[in-house]
Amino acid sequence: MGTASFKSQDYRTPATIYPILFAISFVHLLNDSMQAVIPAIFPILQESMKLSFTQLGWIAFTLNMTSSVMQPLVGWYTDKSTSSYILPLGMGASLLGMIGIAYSTSFEMIILSVIGIGLGSAVFHPEGSRVAYMAAGGRRGLAQSIYQVGGNTGSSLAPIMTALIFVPFGQHGAIWFTSLAAIAIFVLMYVSSWYSQQLLSIQKPAGQNKPAAAVSSVKKKVAFAIGIIIFLVFARSFYFSGISNFYQFYLIDGYGLSITQAQVYLFVYMAAGVLGTFAGGPIADRIGRKNLIFWSITGTAPLALFLPHANLWIIFPLLFLIGFIINTSFAVTVVYAQELLPGRIGMVSGLIVGLAFGMGALGSVVLGKISDITSISAMMQLVSFLPLFGLFTLFLPNERTLRTET
């Protein structure tokens, strides 16, 4: 196991390393597929274990909060010193968690199992983002999109898993997903071999002497930009949580759909998000990160506001457009933050991606509680206003200016 210091390092490679990008994206798909088991099994757990919406929210909170709290901590640590083989080791925790999900007999056992999956995710995401950054060459937007589209593809499989696995096989169907963890560990051994070679070849860039006042000014601008990004992630993650965790119940209660039928609508939203994630990076490379983030979140607002009042026949195209547009900014937000803090790739990746999970976790509990107190319909109308917060993107500084200053 080789170690190397990451503080203030230059990760640039002479060319885009597509085999590594596709490999880490594939593992991202497997990792997030295992995470997607949790919301996918919600209707099954609610029926078999008589869980309330609040308890379902706590399950999602445990999974997402475990990974979100740990991600920036893992990133902070690995920015200083890391082992290239931490990736397959982390995936081992997910493997144990999947076994627990399949055989849990109580709410408490479910909670313990999702902690294992959350810890595995906490290790994978910041290190996976670092690998994508290192393999990107000069195409960081595209590289991050390739990496993130794997995760979004895995997440989008949740409705299909519910319809094809959990409805016929019940909770024990989760045991099939242990094979995904095993495959992921195997692929990560290949990635870790390349990663280890990169760690040995990294050189620290020559130091730059800048006036203290200039450094202080840049730090303030960067801190302000990161604050705005965090707020935007909050709005986007709360909205995503409302759709991915609870919209299936809205369709069942409001339109009389079955569990299987509701999963089809949810799959449309998730699949569109995969396409949006992939498209977002190359578009942002051309028009700028800030512009893409603005149009992604704010552009979703009119469609989101109309969704709770739409007739059933128009929900399919609405969900597709919403999923596509709002997810174009997912990978781009990470790249924007990485370029603001180029010496803290692991920490900032863990912060932004982990924050997305954390806000989704908090959203699961808050929105679940609102649904229990009021109704699913009232909750969905409330979250439809969240994309309007995309207007705060206007306060972001131009990323090109900040990059030249830093």
Short mmCIF file of C-alpha atoms in Angstrom, two decimals:
data_model
loop_
_atom_site.label_atom_id
_atom_site.label_comp_id
_atom_site.label_asym_id
_atom_site.label_seq_id
_atom_site.Cartn_x
_atom_site.Cartn_y
_atom_site.Cartn_z
CA MET A 1 0.00 0.00 0.00
CA GLY A 2 1.58 3.23 -1.13
CA THR A 3 0.94 6.54 0.51
CA ALA A 4 1.40 10.08 -0.70
CA SER A 5 0.69 13.61 0.43
CA PHE A 6 -2.14 15.34 -1.39
CA LYS A 7 -2.01 18.85 0.02
CA SER A 8 -1.71 21.46 -2.72
CA GLN A 9 -0.98 18.86 -5.38
CA ASP A 10 -1.47 18.96 -9.15
CA TYR A 11 -3.58 16.06 -10.41
CA ARG A 12 -3.39 16.91 -14.09
CA THR A 13 -2.68 14.04 -16.48
CA PRO A 14 -1.53 14.47 -20.08
CA ALA A 15 -4.59 12.75 -21.53
CA THR A 16 -8.05 11.61 -20.51
CA ILE A 17 -7.79 8.02 -19.25
CA TYR A 18 -11.09 6.58 -20.42
CA PRO A 19 -10.62 2.96 -19.23
CA ILE A 20 -10.21 4.22 -15.65
CA LEU A 21 -13.12 6.64 -15.99
CA PHE A 22 -15.43 3.91 -17.26
CA ALA A 23 -14.23 1.48 -14.59
CA ILE A 24 -14.83 3.89 -11.71
CA SER A 25 -18.16 4.90 -13.26
CA PHE A 26 -19.19 1.23 -13.42
CA VAL A 27 -18.33 0.75 -9.75
CA HIS A 28 -20.28 3.94 -9.00
CA LEU A 29 -23.26 2.27 -10.68
CA LEU A 30 -22.86 -0.84 -8.52
CA ASN A 31 -22.36 1.18 -5.34
CA ASP A 32 -25.40 3.38 -5.85
CA SER A 33 -27.49 0.40 -6.95
CA MET A 34 -26.89 -1.07 -3.50
CA GLN A 35 -27.82 2.24 -1.90
CA ALA A 36 -30.93 2.36 -4.07
CA VAL A 37 -32.06 -0.90 -2.49
CA ILE A 38 -33.08 1.09 0.60
CA PRO A 39 -35.73 3.40 -0.92
CA ALA A 40 -36.68 0.62 -3.36
CA ILE A 41 -37.67 -1.65 -0.51
CA PHE A 42 -39.69 1.05 1.33
CA PRO A 43 -43.13 -0.13 0.11
CA ILE A 44 -42.23 -3.71 1.02
CA LEU A 45 -41.00 -2.78 4.50
CA GLN A 46 -44.01 -0.53 5.12
CA GLU A 47 -46.36 -3.42 4.37
CA SER A 48 -44.46 -6.29 6.04
CA MET A 49 -43.11 -4.46 9.11
CA LYS A 50 -45.94 -1.90 9.47
CA LEU A 51 -43.53 1.04 9.41
CA SER A 52 -44.72 4.65 9.43
CA PHE A 53 -43.56 7.30 6.98
CA THR A 54 -41.46 8.77 9.79
CA GLN A 55 -39.69 5.42 10.34
CA LEU A 56 -39.03 5.14 6.61
CA GLY A 57 -37.59 8.63 6.77
CA TRP A 58 -35.29 7.57 9.63
CA ILE A 59 -34.03 4.63 7.60
CA ALA A 60 -33.16 6.92 4.70
CA PHE A 61 -31.70 9.42 7.18
CA THR A 62 -29.41 6.78 8.68
CA LEU A 63 -28.10 5.63 5.31
CA ASN A 64 -27.58 9.09 3.87
CA MET A 65 -26.38 10.77 7.03
CA THR A 66 -23.78 8.08 7.70
CA SER A 67 -22.26 8.58 4.28
CA SER A 68 -22.68 12.36 4.21
CA VAL A 69 -21.02 12.99 7.58
CA MET A 70 -18.15 10.64 6.83
CA GLN A 71 -17.47 11.69 3.22
CA PRO A 72 -15.78 15.04 3.90
CA LEU A 73 -13.89 13.48 6.81
CA VAL A 74 -12.62 10.68 4.57
CA GLY A 75 -11.76 13.25 1.89
CA TRP A 76 -9.93 15.46 4.40
CA TYR A 77 -7.88 12.51 5.61
CA THR A 78 -7.03 11.19 2.13
CA ASP A 79 -6.02 14.67 0.94
CA LYS A 80 -3.15 14.31 3.40
CA SER A 81 -2.36 10.61 3.21
CA THR A 82 -4.18 7.80 1.48
CA SER A 83 -3.91 4.17 0.50
CA SER A 84 -4.83 3.28 -3.06
CA TYR A 85 -6.56 0.16 -1.76
CA ILE A 86 -8.98 1.97 0.54
CA LEU A 87 -11.61 1.71 -2.22
CA PRO A 88 -12.02 -2.11 -2.21
CA LEU A 89 -11.81 -2.14 1.60
CA GLY A 90 -14.68 0.33 1.85
CA MET A 91 -16.76 -1.76 -0.53
CA GLY A 92 -16.42 -4.66 1.91
CA ALA A 93 -18.53 -2.69 4.42
CA SER A 94 -21.27 -2.38 1.80
CA LEU A 95 -21.16 -6.13 1.23
CA LEU A 96 -21.81 -6.79 4.93
CA GLY A 97 -24.60 -4.22 4.95
CA MET A 98 -26.38 -5.90 2.04
CA ILE A 99 -26.32 -9.24 3.85
CA GLY A 100 -27.87 -7.54 6.87
CA ILE A 101 -30.66 -5.94 4.82
CA ALA A 102 -31.70 -9.32 3.43
CA TYR A 103 -32.03 -10.94 6.86
CA SER A 104 -33.11 -8.09 9.15
CA THR A 105 -36.20 -8.87 11.24
CA SER A 106 -36.65 -5.55 13.03
CA PHE A 107 -36.44 -1.81 12.49
CA GLU A 108 -33.27 -1.69 14.60
CA MET A 109 -31.54 -4.36 12.49
CA ILE A 110 -32.41 -2.44 9.33
CA ILE A 111 -30.79 0.66 10.85
CA LEU A 112 -27.58 -1.24 11.67
CA SER A 113 -27.43 -2.71 8.18
CA VAL A 114 -27.79 0.60 6.38
CA ILE A 115 -24.95 2.01 8.53
CA GLY A 116 -22.64 -0.53 6.87
CA ILE A 117 -23.82 0.50 3.40
CA GLY A 118 -23.45 4.16 4.35
CA LEU A 119 -19.86 3.70 5.55
CA GLY A 120 -18.92 1.92 2.33
CA SER A 121 -20.40 4.79 0.34
CA ALA A 122 -18.56 7.35 2.49
CA VAL A 123 -15.24 5.82 1.50
CA PHE A 124 -16.10 5.33 -2.17
CA HIS A 125 -17.51 8.72 -3.19
CA PRO A 126 -14.67 11.14 -2.34
CA GLU A 127 -12.02 8.69 -3.53
CA GLY A 128 -14.01 7.89 -6.67
CA SER A 129 -14.26 11.62 -7.44
CA ARG A 130 -10.50 11.93 -6.93
CA VAL A 131 -9.83 9.07 -9.36
CA ALA A 132 -12.10 10.74 -11.94
CA TYR A 133 -10.29 14.06 -11.43
CA MET A 134 -6.90 12.42 -11.85
CA ALA A 135 -8.00 10.58 -15.02
CA ALA A 136 -9.75 13.62 -16.54
CA GLY A 137 -6.86 15.25 -18.38
CA GLY A 138 -8.24 18.55 -19.68
CA ARG A 139 -11.88 17.44 -19.77
CA ARG A 140 -12.96 17.72 -16.17
CA GLY A 141 -16.62 18.35 -16.87
CA LEU A 142 -16.89 15.32 -19.13
CA ALA A 143 -14.86 13.15 -16.75
CA GLN A 144 -17.00 14.02 -13.75
CA SER A 145 -20.14 13.42 -15.81
CA ILE A 146 -18.92 9.97 -16.82
CA TYR A 147 -18.21 9.20 -13.17
CA GLN A 148 -21.47 10.62 -11.83
CA VAL A 149 -23.66 9.09 -14.53
CA GLY A 150 -22.70 5.69 -13.18
CA GLY A 151 -24.11 6.63 -9.79
CA ASN A 152 -27.27 8.13 -11.25
CA THR A 153 -27.78 5.01 -13.36
CA GLY A 154 -27.50 2.87 -10.24
CA SER A 155 -29.97 5.08 -8.37
CA SER A 156 -32.41 4.98 -11.28
CA LEU A 157 -32.60 1.19 -11.00
CA ALA A 158 -34.49 1.43 -7.69
CA PRO A 159 -37.99 1.36 -9.24
CA ILE A 160 -37.04 -1.55 -11.49
CA MET A 161 -35.62 -3.45 -8.52
CA THR A 162 -38.86 -2.95 -6.62
CA ALA A 163 -40.99 -4.20 -9.51
CA LEU A 164 -38.81 -7.14 -10.57
CA ILE A 165 -37.14 -8.25 -7.33
CA PHE A 166 -38.76 -7.00 -4.14
CA VAL A 167 -42.42 -7.35 -5.16
CA PRO A 168 -42.04 -11.06 -6.09
CA PHE A 169 -39.25 -12.03 -3.65
CA GLY A 170 -39.79 -9.62 -0.77
CA GLN A 171 -37.05 -8.38 1.54
CA HIS A 172 -34.86 -11.47 1.04
CA GLY A 173 -34.38 -10.43 -2.59
CA ALA A 174 -31.70 -8.05 -1.30
CA ILE A 175 -29.29 -10.99 -0.99
CA TRP A 176 -28.86 -10.92 -4.78
CA PHE A 177 -27.12 -7.55 -4.45
CA THR A 178 -24.21 -9.03 -2.53
CA SER A 179 -22.94 -10.15 -5.94
CA LEU A 180 -22.77 -6.48 -6.99
CA ALA A 181 -20.48 -5.74 -4.05
CA ALA A 182 -18.24 -8.66 -4.99
CA ILE A 183 -17.97 -7.47 -8.60
CA ALA A 184 -17.26 -3.93 -7.41
CA ILE A 185 -14.40 -5.13 -5.19
CA PHE A 186 -12.87 -6.99 -8.15
CA VAL A 187 -13.01 -3.93 -10.47
CA LEU A 188 -11.69 -1.67 -7.73
CA MET A 189 -8.59 -3.83 -7.40
CA TYR A 190 -7.84 -2.94 -11.05
CA VAL A 191 -8.53 0.76 -10.44
CA SER A 192 -6.44 0.73 -7.28
CA SER A 193 -3.45 -0.65 -9.19
CA TRP A 194 -3.56 2.35 -11.56
CA TYR A 195 -4.31 4.69 -8.68
CA SER A 196 -1.23 3.46 -6.79
CA GLN A 197 1.00 4.29 -9.75
CA GLN A 198 -0.46 7.80 -9.95
CA LEU A 199 0.21 8.44 -6.27
CA LEU A 200 3.88 7.62 -6.76
CA SER A 201 4.23 9.97 -9.74
CA ILE A 202 2.43 13.03 -8.29
CA GLN A 203 4.67 16.04 -7.85
CA LYS A 204 3.95 19.11 -5.76
CA PRO A 205 3.66 22.30 -7.84
CA ALA A 206 6.05 25.14 -7.30
CA GLY A 207 4.87 27.51 -4.61
CA GLN A 208 3.52 30.92 -5.55
CA ASN A 209 4.22 34.02 -3.58
CA LYS A 210 1.17 36.27 -3.43
CA PRO A 211 0.49 39.31 -1.28
CA ALA A 212 -1.35 38.47 1.94
CA ALA A 213 -4.18 40.88 1.03
CA ALA A 214 -4.69 39.15 -2.32
CA VAL A 215 -4.76 35.72 -0.68
CA SER A 216 -7.30 36.93 1.89
CA SER A 217 -9.53 38.39 -0.84
CA VAL A 218 -9.48 35.14 -2.80
CA LYS A 219 -10.28 33.10 0.31
CA LYS A 220 -13.32 35.28 1.01
CA LYS A 221 -14.57 34.87 -2.56
CA VAL A 222 -14.04 31.13 -2.45
CA ALA A 223 -15.80 30.82 0.93
CA PHE A 224 -18.75 32.86 -0.38
CA ALA A 225 -18.98 30.71 -3.51
CA ILE A 226 -18.85 27.48 -1.48
CA GLY A 227 -21.61 28.84 0.79
CA ILE A 228 -23.88 29.51 -2.19
CA ILE A 229 -23.14 26.05 -3.62
CA ILE A 230 -24.06 24.46 -0.28
CA PHE A 231 -27.38 26.33 -0.27
CA LEU A 232 -28.13 25.22 -3.83
CA VAL A 233 -27.30 21.61 -2.93
CA PHE A 234 -29.75 21.92 -0.03
CA ALA A 235 -32.61 23.01 -2.31
CA ARG A 236 -31.87 20.44 -5.01
CA SER A 237 -31.41 17.57 -2.53
CA PHE A 238 -34.63 18.31 -0.66
CA TYR A 239 -36.53 18.31 -3.94
CA PHE A 240 -34.84 15.11 -5.07
CA SER A 241 -35.72 13.48 -1.75
CA GLY A 242 -39.37 14.42 -2.15
CA ILE A 243 -39.56 12.81 -5.59
CA SER A 244 -37.35 9.74 -5.10
CA ASN A 245 -38.59 8.71 -1.64
CA PHE A 246 -42.22 9.81 -1.51
CA TYR A 247 -43.61 10.54 -4.98
CA GLN A 248 -44.44 6.87 -5.41
CA PHE A 249 -46.86 7.19 -2.48
CA TYR A 250 -48.33 10.35 -4.02
CA LEU A 251 -49.07 8.41 -7.21
CA ILE A 252 -50.55 5.49 -5.28
CA ASP A 253 -52.77 7.67 -3.05
CA GLY A 254 -53.70 10.37 -5.55
CA TYR A 255 -54.05 8.41 -8.78
CA GLY A 256 -54.85 4.89 -7.54
CA LEU A 257 -51.77 3.28 -9.06
CA SER A 258 -50.31 0.00 -7.84
CA ILE A 259 -46.80 -0.22 -6.40
CA THR A 260 -45.48 -1.65 -9.66
CA GLN A 261 -47.18 1.03 -11.78
CA ALA A 262 -45.82 3.79 -9.55
CA GLN A 263 -42.29 2.44 -9.97
CA VAL A 264 -42.52 2.93 -13.74
CA TYR A 265 -43.18 6.65 -13.31
CA LEU A 266 -40.35 6.95 -10.81
CA PHE A 267 -38.02 5.11 -13.18
CA VAL A 268 -38.74 7.71 -15.89
CA TYR A 269 -37.57 10.45 -13.53
CA MET A 270 -34.46 8.53 -12.48
CA ALA A 271 -33.53 7.50 -16.03
CA ALA A 272 -33.91 11.06 -17.28
CA GLY A 273 -31.57 12.11 -14.49
CA VAL A 274 -28.92 9.75 -15.85
CA LEU A 275 -29.13 11.41 -19.26
CA GLY A 276 -29.07 14.86 -17.69
CA THR A 277 -25.99 14.06 -15.62
CA PHE A 278 -24.10 12.85 -18.67
CA ALA A 279 -25.13 15.86 -20.77
CA GLY A 280 -24.36 18.43 -18.08
CA GLY A 281 -20.57 18.09 -18.00
CA PRO A 282 -19.85 18.62 -21.73
CA ILE A 283 -22.38 21.48 -21.87
CA ALA A 284 -20.76 23.17 -18.87
CA ASP A 285 -17.33 22.79 -20.49
CA ARG A 286 -18.69 24.99 -23.28
CA ILE A 287 -21.00 27.51 -21.58
CA GLY A 288 -19.47 27.65 -18.09
CA ARG A 289 -20.25 25.94 -14.79
CA LYS A 290 -22.18 28.87 -13.29
CA ASN A 291 -24.47 29.26 -16.31
CA LEU A 292 -25.26 25.55 -16.38
CA ILE A 293 -26.03 25.42 -12.64
CA PHE A 294 -28.40 28.41 -12.99
CA TRP A 295 -30.40 27.01 -15.90
CA SER A 296 -30.46 23.53 -14.40
CA ILE A 297 -32.08 24.42 -11.08
CA THR A 298 -34.07 27.53 -12.00
CA GLY A 299 -35.19 26.03 -15.30
CA THR A 300 -36.83 23.18 -13.39
CA ALA A 301 -39.05 25.51 -11.33
CA PRO A 302 -42.01 25.99 -13.72
CA LEU A 303 -42.27 22.25 -14.37
CA ALA A 304 -41.92 21.40 -10.67
CA LEU A 305 -44.67 23.84 -9.72
CA PHE A 306 -47.02 22.30 -12.29
CA LEU A 307 -46.28 18.64 -11.42
CA PRO A 308 -48.56 18.29 -8.31
CA HIS A 309 -51.53 19.59 -10.33
CA ALA A 310 -50.93 17.63 -13.54
CA ASN A 311 -53.22 14.98 -15.00
CA LEU A 312 -51.83 11.46 -15.03
CA TRP A 313 -51.22 11.40 -18.80
CA ILE A 314 -48.81 14.33 -18.70
CA ILE A 315 -46.81 13.19 -15.66
CA PHE A 316 -44.53 10.98 -17.78
CA PRO A 317 -43.11 13.84 -19.91
CA LEU A 318 -43.03 16.18 -16.91
CA LEU A 319 -41.00 13.75 -14.81
CA PHE A 320 -38.65 13.15 -17.71
CA LEU A 321 -38.01 16.86 -18.27
CA ILE A 322 -37.63 17.60 -14.56
CA GLY A 323 -35.25 14.68 -14.03
CA PHE A 324 -33.16 15.62 -17.05
CA ILE A 325 -32.90 19.35 -16.42
CA ILE A 326 -32.26 19.36 -12.66
CA ASN A 327 -29.58 16.65 -12.88
CA THR A 328 -27.48 18.43 -15.51
CA SER A 329 -25.95 20.39 -12.64
CA PHE A 330 -25.09 17.45 -10.37
CA ALA A 331 -21.60 16.66 -11.67
CA VAL A 332 -21.01 20.29 -12.64
CA THR A 333 -21.52 21.46 -9.04
CA VAL A 334 -18.74 19.11 -7.93
CA VAL A 335 -16.37 20.33 -10.66
CA TYR A 336 -17.11 23.99 -9.81
CA ALA A 337 -16.19 23.35 -6.17
CA GLN A 338 -13.11 21.29 -7.08
CA GLU A 339 -11.75 24.10 -9.23
CA LEU A 340 -12.28 26.58 -6.39
CA LEU A 341 -10.23 24.37 -4.03
CA PRO A 342 -7.80 22.44 -6.28
CA GLY A 343 -5.62 21.41 -3.33
CA ARG A 344 -8.52 19.80 -1.46
CA ILE A 345 -10.06 17.49 -4.08
CA GLY A 346 -11.03 14.73 -1.67
CA MET A 347 -12.46 17.01 1.00
CA VAL A 348 -14.46 19.23 -1.37
CA SER A 349 -15.77 16.23 -3.32
CA GLY A 350 -16.81 14.59 -0.07
CA LEU A 351 -18.36 17.83 1.13
CA ILE A 352 -20.47 18.52 -1.97
CA VAL A 353 -21.48 14.94 -2.76
CA GLY A 354 -21.77 14.05 0.93
CA LEU A 355 -23.82 17.17 1.51
CA ALA A 356 -26.19 16.08 -1.23
CA PHE A 357 -26.70 12.79 0.61
CA GLY A 358 -26.95 14.55 3.96
CA MET A 359 -29.53 17.05 2.78
CA GLY A 360 -31.42 14.20 1.17
CA ALA A 361 -31.29 12.39 4.51
CA LEU A 362 -32.59 15.40 6.39
CA GLY A 363 -35.20 15.89 3.70
CA SER A 364 -36.37 12.29 4.12
CA VAL A 365 -37.07 12.83 7.82
CA VAL A 366 -38.57 16.32 7.48
CA LEU A 367 -40.72 15.49 4.47
CA GLY A 368 -41.79 12.17 6.01
CA LYS A 369 -42.89 13.99 9.15
CA ILE A 370 -44.75 16.63 7.10
CA SER A 371 -46.51 13.84 5.22
CA ASP A 372 -47.56 12.14 8.47
CA ILE A 373 -48.85 15.43 9.95
CA THR A 374 -50.57 16.74 6.82
CA SER A 375 -50.67 14.54 3.73
CA ILE A 376 -48.51 13.34 0.86
CA SER A 377 -50.32 15.79 -1.42
CA ALA A 378 -49.56 18.80 0.80
CA MET A 379 -45.92 17.79 1.10
CA MET A 380 -45.50 17.46 -2.68
CA GLN A 381 -46.98 20.90 -3.23
CA LEU A 382 -44.56 22.33 -0.68
CA VAL A 383 -41.41 20.87 -2.27
CA SER A 384 -42.48 22.06 -5.72
CA PHE A 385 -41.28 25.56 -4.75
CA LEU A 386 -37.71 24.47 -3.93
CA PRO A 387 -36.20 24.85 -7.45
CA LEU A 388 -36.95 28.57 -7.25
CA PHE A 389 -33.92 28.83 -4.95
CA GLY A 390 -31.84 28.30 -8.09
CA LEU A 391 -32.05 32.09 -8.51
CA PHE A 392 -29.32 32.33 -5.87
CA THR A 393 -26.90 31.07 -8.54
CA LEU A 394 -26.83 34.67 -9.77
CA PHE A 395 -24.73 35.52 -6.70
CA LEU A 396 -22.00 33.01 -7.60
CA PRO A 397 -18.72 34.56 -8.79
CA ASN A 398 -17.45 33.74 -12.24
CA GLU A 399 -15.46 30.53 -11.87
CA ARG A 400 -12.92 31.50 -14.53
CA THR A 401 -12.00 34.64 -12.64
CA LEU A 402 -11.57 32.73 -9.40
CA ARG A 403 -9.46 30.06 -11.09
CA THR A 404 -7.01 32.66 -12.42
CA GLU A 405 -6.82 34.26 -8.97
CA THR A 406 -6.23 30.96 -7.19
#
